[in-house]
CSV table of C-alpha atoms in Angstrom, one decimal:
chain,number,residue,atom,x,y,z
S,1,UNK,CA,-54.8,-33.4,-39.1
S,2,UNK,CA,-52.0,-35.1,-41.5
S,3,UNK,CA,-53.4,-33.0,-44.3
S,4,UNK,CA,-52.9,-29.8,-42.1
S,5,UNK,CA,-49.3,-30.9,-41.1
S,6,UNK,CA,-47.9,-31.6,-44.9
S,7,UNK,CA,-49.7,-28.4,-46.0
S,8,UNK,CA,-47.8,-26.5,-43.2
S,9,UNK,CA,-44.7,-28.3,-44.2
S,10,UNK,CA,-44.9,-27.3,-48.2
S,11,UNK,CA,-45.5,-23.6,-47.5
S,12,UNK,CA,-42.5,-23.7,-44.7
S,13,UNK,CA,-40.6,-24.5,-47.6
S,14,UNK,CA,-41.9,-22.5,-49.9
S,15,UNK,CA,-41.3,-19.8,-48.2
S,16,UNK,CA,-37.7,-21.5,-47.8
S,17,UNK,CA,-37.9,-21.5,-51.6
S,18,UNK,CA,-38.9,-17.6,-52.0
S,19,UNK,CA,-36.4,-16.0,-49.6
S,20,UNK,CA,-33.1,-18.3,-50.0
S,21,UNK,CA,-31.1,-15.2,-49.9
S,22,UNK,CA,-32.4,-14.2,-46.7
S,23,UNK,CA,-32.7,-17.4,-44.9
S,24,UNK,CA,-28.8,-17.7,-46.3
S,25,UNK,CA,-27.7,-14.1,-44.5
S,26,UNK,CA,-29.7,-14.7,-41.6
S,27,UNK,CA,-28.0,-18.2,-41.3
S,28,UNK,CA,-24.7,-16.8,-41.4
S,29,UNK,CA,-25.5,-14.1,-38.5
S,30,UNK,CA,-26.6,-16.6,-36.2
S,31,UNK,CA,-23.3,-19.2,-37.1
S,32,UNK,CA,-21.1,-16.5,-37.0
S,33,UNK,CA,-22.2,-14.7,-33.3
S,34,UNK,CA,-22.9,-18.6,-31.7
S,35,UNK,CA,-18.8,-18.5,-32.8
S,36,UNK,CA,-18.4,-15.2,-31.4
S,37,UNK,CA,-19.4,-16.0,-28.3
S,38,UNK,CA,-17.7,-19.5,-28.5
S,39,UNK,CA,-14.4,-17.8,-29.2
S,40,UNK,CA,-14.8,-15.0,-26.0
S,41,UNK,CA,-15.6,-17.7,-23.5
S,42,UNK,CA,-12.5,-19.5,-25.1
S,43,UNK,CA,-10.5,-15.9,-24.9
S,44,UNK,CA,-12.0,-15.1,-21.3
S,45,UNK,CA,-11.6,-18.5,-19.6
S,46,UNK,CA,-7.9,-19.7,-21.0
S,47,UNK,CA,-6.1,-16.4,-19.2
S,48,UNK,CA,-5.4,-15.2,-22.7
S,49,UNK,CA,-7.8,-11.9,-21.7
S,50,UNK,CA,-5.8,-11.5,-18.8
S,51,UNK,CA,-2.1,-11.4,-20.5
S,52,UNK,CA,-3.7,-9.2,-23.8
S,53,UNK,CA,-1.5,-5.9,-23.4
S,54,UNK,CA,-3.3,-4.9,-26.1
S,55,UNK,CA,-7.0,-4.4,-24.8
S,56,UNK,CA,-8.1,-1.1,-23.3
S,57,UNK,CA,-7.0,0.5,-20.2
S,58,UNK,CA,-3.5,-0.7,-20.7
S,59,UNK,CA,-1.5,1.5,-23.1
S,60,UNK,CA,0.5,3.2,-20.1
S,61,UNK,CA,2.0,-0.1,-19.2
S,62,UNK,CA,2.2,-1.6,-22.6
S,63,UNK,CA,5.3,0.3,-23.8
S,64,UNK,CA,7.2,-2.3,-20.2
S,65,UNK,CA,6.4,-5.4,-21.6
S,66,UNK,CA,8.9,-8.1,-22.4
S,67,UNK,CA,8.4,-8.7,-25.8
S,68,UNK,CA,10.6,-11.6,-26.5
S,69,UNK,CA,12.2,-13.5,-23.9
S,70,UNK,CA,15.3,-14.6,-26.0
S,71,UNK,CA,17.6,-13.0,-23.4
S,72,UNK,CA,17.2,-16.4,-21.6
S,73,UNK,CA,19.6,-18.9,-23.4
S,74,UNK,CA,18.3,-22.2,-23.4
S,75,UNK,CA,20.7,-25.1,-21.0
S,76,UNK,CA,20.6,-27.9,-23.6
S,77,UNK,CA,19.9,-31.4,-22.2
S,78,UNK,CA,21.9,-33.2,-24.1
S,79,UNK,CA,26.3,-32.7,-23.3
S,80,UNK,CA,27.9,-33.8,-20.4
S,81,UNK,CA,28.3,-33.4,-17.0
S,82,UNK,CA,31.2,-31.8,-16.2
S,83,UNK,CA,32.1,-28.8,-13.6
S,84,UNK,CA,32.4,-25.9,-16.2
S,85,UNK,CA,28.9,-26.9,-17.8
S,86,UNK,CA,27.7,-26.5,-13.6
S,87,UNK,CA,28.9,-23.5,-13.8
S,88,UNK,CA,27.5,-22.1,-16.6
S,89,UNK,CA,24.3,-23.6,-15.3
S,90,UNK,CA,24.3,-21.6,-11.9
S,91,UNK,CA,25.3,-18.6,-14.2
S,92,UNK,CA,22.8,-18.8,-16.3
S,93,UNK,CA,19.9,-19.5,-13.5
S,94,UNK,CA,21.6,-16.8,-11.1
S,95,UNK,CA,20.9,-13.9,-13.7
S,96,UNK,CA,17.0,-15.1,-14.0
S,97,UNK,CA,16.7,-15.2,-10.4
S,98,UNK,CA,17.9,-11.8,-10.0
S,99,UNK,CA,15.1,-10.6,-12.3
S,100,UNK,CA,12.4,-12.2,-9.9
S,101,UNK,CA,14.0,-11.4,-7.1
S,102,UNK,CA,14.7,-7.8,-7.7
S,103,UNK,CA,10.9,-6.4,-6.5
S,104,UNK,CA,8.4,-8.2,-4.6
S,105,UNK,CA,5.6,-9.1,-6.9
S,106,UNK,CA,2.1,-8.7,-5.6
S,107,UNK,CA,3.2,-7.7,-2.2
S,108,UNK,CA,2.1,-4.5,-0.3
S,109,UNK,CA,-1.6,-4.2,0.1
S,110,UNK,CA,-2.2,-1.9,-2.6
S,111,UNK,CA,-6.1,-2.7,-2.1
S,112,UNK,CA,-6.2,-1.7,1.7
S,113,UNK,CA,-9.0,0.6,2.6
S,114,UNK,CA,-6.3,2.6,4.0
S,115,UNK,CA,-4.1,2.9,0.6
S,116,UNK,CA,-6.9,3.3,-1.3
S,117,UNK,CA,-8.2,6.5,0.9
S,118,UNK,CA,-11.2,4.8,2.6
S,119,UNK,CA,-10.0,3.5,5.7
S,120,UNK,CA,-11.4,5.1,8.8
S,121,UNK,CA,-8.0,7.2,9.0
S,122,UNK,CA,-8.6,8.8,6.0
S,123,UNK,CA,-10.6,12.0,5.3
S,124,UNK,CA,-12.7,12.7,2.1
S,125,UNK,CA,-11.8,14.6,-0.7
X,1,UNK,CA,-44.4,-42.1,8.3
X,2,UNK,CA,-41.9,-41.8,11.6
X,3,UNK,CA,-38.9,-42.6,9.2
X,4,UNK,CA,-39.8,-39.7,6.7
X,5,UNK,CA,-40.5,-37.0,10.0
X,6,UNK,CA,-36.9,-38.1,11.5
X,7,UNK,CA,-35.3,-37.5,7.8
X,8,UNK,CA,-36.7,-34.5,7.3
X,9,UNK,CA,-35.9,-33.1,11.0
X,10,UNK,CA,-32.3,-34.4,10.2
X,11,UNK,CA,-31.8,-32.6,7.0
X,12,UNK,CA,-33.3,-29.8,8.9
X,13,UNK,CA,-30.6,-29.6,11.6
X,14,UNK,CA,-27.7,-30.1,8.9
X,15,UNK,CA,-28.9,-27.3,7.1
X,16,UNK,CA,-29.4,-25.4,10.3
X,17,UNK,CA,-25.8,-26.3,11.5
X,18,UNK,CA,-24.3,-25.7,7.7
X,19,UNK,CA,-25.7,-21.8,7.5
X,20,UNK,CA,-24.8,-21.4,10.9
X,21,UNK,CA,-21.3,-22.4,9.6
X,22,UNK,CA,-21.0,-20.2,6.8
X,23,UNK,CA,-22.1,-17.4,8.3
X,24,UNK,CA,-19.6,-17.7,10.9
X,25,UNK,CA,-17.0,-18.1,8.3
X,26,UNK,CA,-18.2,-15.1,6.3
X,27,UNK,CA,-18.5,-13.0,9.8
X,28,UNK,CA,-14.9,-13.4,10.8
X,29,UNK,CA,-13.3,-12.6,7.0
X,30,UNK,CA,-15.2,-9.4,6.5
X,31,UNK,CA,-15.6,-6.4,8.4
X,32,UNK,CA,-18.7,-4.6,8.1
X,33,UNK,CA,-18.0,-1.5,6.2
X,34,UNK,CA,-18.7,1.6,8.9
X,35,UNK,CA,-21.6,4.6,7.6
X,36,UNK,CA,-18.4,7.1,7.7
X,37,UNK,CA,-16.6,4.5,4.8
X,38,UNK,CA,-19.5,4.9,2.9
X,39,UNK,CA,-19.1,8.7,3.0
X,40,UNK,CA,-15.2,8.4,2.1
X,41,UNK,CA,-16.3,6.3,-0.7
X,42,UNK,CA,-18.4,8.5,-2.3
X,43,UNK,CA,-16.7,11.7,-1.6
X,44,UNK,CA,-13.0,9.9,-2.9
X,45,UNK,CA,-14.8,7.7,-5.6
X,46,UNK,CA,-13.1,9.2,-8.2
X,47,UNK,CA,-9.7,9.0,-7.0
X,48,UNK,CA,-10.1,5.2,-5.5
X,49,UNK,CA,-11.7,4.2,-9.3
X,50,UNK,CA,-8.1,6.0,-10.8
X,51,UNK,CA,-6.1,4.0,-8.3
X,52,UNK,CA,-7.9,1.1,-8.8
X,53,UNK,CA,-7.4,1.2,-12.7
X,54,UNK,CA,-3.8,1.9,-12.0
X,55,UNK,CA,-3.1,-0.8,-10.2
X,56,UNK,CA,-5.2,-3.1,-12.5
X,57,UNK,CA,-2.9,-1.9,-15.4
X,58,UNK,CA,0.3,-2.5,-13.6
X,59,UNK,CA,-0.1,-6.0,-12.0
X,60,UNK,CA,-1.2,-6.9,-15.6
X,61,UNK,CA,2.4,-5.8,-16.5
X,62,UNK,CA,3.9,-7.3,-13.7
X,63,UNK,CA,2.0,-11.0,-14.4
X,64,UNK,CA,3.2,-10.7,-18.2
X,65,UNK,CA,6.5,-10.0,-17.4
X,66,UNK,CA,7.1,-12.5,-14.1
X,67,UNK,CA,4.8,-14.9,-16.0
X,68,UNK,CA,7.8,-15.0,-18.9
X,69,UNK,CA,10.5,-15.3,-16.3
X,70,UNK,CA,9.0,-17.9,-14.4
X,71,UNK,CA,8.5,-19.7,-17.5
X,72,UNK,CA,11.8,-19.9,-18.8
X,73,UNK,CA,13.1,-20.7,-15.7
X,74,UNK,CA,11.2,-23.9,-15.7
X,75,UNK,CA,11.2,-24.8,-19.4
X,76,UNK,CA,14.7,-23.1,-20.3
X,77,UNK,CA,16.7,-23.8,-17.6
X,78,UNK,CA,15.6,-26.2,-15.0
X,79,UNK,CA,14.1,-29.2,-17.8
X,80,UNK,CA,17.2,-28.8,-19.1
X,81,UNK,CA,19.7,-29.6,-16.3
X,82,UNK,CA,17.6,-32.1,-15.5
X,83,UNK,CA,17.8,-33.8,-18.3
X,84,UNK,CA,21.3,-33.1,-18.9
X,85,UNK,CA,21.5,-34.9,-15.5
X,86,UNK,CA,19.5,-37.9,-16.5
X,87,UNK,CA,21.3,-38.6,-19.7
X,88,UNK,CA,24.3,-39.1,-18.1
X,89,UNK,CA,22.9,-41.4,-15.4
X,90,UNK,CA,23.3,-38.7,-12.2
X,91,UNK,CA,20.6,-39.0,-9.5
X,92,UNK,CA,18.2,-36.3,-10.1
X,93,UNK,CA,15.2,-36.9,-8.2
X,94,UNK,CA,15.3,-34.2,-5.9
X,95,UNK,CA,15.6,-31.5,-8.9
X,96,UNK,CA,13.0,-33.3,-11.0
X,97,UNK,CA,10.7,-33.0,-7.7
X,98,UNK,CA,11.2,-29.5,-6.8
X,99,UNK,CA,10.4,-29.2,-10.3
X,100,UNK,CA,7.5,-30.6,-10.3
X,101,UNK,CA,5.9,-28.5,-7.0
X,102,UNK,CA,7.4,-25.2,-8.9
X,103,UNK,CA,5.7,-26.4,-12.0
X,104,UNK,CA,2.2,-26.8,-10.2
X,105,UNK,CA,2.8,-23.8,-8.7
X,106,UNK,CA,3.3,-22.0,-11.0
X,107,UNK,CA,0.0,-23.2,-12.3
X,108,UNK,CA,-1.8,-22.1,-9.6
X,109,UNK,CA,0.0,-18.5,-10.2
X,110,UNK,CA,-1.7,-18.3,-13.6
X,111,UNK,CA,-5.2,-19.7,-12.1
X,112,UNK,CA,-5.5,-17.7,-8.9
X,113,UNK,CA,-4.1,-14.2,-11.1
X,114,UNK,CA,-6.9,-15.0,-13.4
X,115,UNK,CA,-9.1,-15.0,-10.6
X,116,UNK,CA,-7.8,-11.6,-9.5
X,117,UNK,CA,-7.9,-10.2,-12.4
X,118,UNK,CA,-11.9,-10.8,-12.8
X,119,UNK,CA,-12.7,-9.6,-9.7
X,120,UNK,CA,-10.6,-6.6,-9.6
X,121,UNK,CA,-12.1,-5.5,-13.1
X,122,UNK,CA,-15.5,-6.2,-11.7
X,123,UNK,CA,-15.2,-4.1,-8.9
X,124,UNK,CA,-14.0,-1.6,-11.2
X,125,UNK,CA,-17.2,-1.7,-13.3
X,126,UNK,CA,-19.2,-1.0,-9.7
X,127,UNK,CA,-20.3,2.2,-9.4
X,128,UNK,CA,-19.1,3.4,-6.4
X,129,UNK,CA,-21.2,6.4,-5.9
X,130,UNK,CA,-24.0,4.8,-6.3
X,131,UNK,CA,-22.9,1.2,-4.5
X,132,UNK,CA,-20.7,1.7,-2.0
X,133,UNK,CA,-20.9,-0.9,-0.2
X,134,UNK,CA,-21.1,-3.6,-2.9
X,135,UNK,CA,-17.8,-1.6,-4.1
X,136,UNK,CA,-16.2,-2.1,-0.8
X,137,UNK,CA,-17.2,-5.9,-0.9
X,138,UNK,CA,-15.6,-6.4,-4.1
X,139,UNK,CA,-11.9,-4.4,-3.0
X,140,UNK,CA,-12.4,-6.8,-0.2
X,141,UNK,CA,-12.4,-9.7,-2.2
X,142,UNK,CA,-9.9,-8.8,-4.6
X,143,UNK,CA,-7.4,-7.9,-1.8
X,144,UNK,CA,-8.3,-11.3,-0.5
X,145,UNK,CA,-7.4,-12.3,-4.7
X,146,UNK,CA,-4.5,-10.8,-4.4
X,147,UNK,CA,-3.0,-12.2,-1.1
X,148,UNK,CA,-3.0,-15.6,-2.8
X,149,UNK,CA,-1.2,-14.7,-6.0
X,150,UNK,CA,1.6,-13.0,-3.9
X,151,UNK,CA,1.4,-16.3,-1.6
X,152,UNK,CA,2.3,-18.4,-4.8
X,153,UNK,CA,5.1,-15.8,-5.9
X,154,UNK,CA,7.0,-16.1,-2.5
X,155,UNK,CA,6.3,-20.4,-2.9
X,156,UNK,CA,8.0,-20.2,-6.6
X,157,UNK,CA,11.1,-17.9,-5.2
X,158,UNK,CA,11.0,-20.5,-2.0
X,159,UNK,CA,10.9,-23.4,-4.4
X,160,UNK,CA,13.9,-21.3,-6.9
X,161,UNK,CA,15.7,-21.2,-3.7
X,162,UNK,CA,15.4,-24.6,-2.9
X,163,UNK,CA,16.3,-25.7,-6.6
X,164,UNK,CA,20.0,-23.7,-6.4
X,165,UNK,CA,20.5,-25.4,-2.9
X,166,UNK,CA,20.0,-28.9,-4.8
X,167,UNK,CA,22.5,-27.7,-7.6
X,168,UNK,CA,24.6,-26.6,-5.2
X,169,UNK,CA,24.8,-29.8,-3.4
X,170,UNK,CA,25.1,-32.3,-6.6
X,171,UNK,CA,27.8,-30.0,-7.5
X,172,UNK,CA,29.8,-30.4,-4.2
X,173,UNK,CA,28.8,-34.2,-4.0
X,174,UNK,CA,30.1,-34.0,-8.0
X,175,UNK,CA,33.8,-32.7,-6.8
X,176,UNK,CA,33.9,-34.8,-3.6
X,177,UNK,CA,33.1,-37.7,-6.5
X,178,UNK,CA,36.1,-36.7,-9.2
X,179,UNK,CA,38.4,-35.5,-6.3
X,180,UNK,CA,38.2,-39.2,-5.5
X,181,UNK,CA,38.3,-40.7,-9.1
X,182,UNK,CA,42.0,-38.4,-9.3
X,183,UNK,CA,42.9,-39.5,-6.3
């Protein structure tokens, strides 16, 4: 039985020996798609999938996005308190609100049977 | 032996009382889709799979684009002030609070569009000629999705709301307090 087992073992790595250049690229397959798929979990579950403009299905929309969102000036927190630098506070917050305010995100019900043209009320095609 | 019977009659009844439960629950959120829906699914497939990938395209536009403003709302404007406030030894515990909620909030924005987002794209992948009312079920559910990211919009524009009432009232308490330093 131990003589089967170390025989085994020497031609395991004999054949090790024979094919190094094989064992090497096959290596590197299996390393390289366990990171793959490491990486798109990572991609999938962080959000990051959800904000990529880039993927496909999106290039009507992409053209919209706000590339760079230094529009918004930054209110230091370092200065003092004084009524001019409340002012320029409310300013400054007033014009972001506006932005949000301006169209009611998510609202409607887009996904209604009836807006989608599968309610009862609606007829086929 | 009598000990193991009543054990396993009790787990019985919980589990008994548990489906019962969920069923319930499931029964009163969903309407059964009708056999005329599953006609008007088929026939308007095409046109409910375009809609669908329209809409999919712009709240993904709509989430980058809020998502930035909501952002620097927080980290631009409101950390700011109330730090500024701190430094100089104002009371800012209200602000830093309502600060707090928006920031968890807005938290549970990103989460709950993620969740959206998945099951929207999955129902897209459904074939809906083929499975209409597994299609139907997933709309149902993303519409459900969706309910809950628009319920955390109108809580951040409540909690924006609330933060410019706070400002507005540290800055009349601020010129009640120098009125009475002048005088």
């Amino acid at each position: 039985m131990e003589e089967l087992k170390i025989v085994s073992a020497i031609s395991n790595s004999e054949f090790v020996n024979k094919h190094r250049l094989l064992v090497f690229v096959v290596m590197s397959i299996v390393i390289s798609m366990i990171l793959v798929a490491v990486s798109m979990a990572m991609y999938n579950s962080s959000g990051a999938a959800q904000l990529d403009l880039s993927r496909p299905g999106y290039k009507s929309v992409r053209s919209q996005a706000i590339t760079s969102d230094g529009s918004v000036q930054t209110y230091s927190a370092v200065g003092t308190i004084s009524q001019s630098s409340i002012t320029e506070f409310k300013s400054l917050l007033v014009k972001q609100v506006d932005k949000v305010k301006t169209v009611d995100a998510f609202g409607g019900d887009p996904l209604s049977p009836d807006s989608l043209g599968i309610g009862t009320g609606t007829t086929a095609l | 032996m009598k000990f193991l019977s009543k054990l396993i009659i009790s787990c019985l009844a919980i589990a008994v009382v548990l489906t019962g439960a969920v069923f319930l629950k499931v029964s009163a959120q969903d309407q059964p889709i009708t056999s005329q829906q599953i006609d008007l699914i088929r026939g308007n497939c095409v046109s409910t799979k375009n809609t669908l990938n329209q809409l999919h395209a712009s709240d993904a536009l709509l989430r980058v684009n809020r998502g930035q403003i909501y952002e620097s709302i927080e980290t631009k404007l409101m950390n700011g002030f109330n730090g500024r406030l701190s430094n100089n030894n104002f009371n800012n515990s209200n602000m830093t609070s309502i600060t707090n909620n928006y920031e968890s909030t807005l938290n549970n924005f990103r989460s709950h569009y993620i969740v959206y987002e998945e099951q929207l794209a999955s129902a897209i992948s459904i074939d809906c000629s083929k499975q209409p009312a597994a299609f139907y079920e997933a709309i149902s559910s993303a519409r459900t999705k969706r309910s809950q990211v628009h319920a955390d919009v109108v809580k951040l524009n409540q909690y924006i709301d609330q933060y410019q009432a706070a400002v507005d009232q540290f800055e009349k308490d601020y010129q009640t307090a120098a009125n009475g330093m002048k005088q």
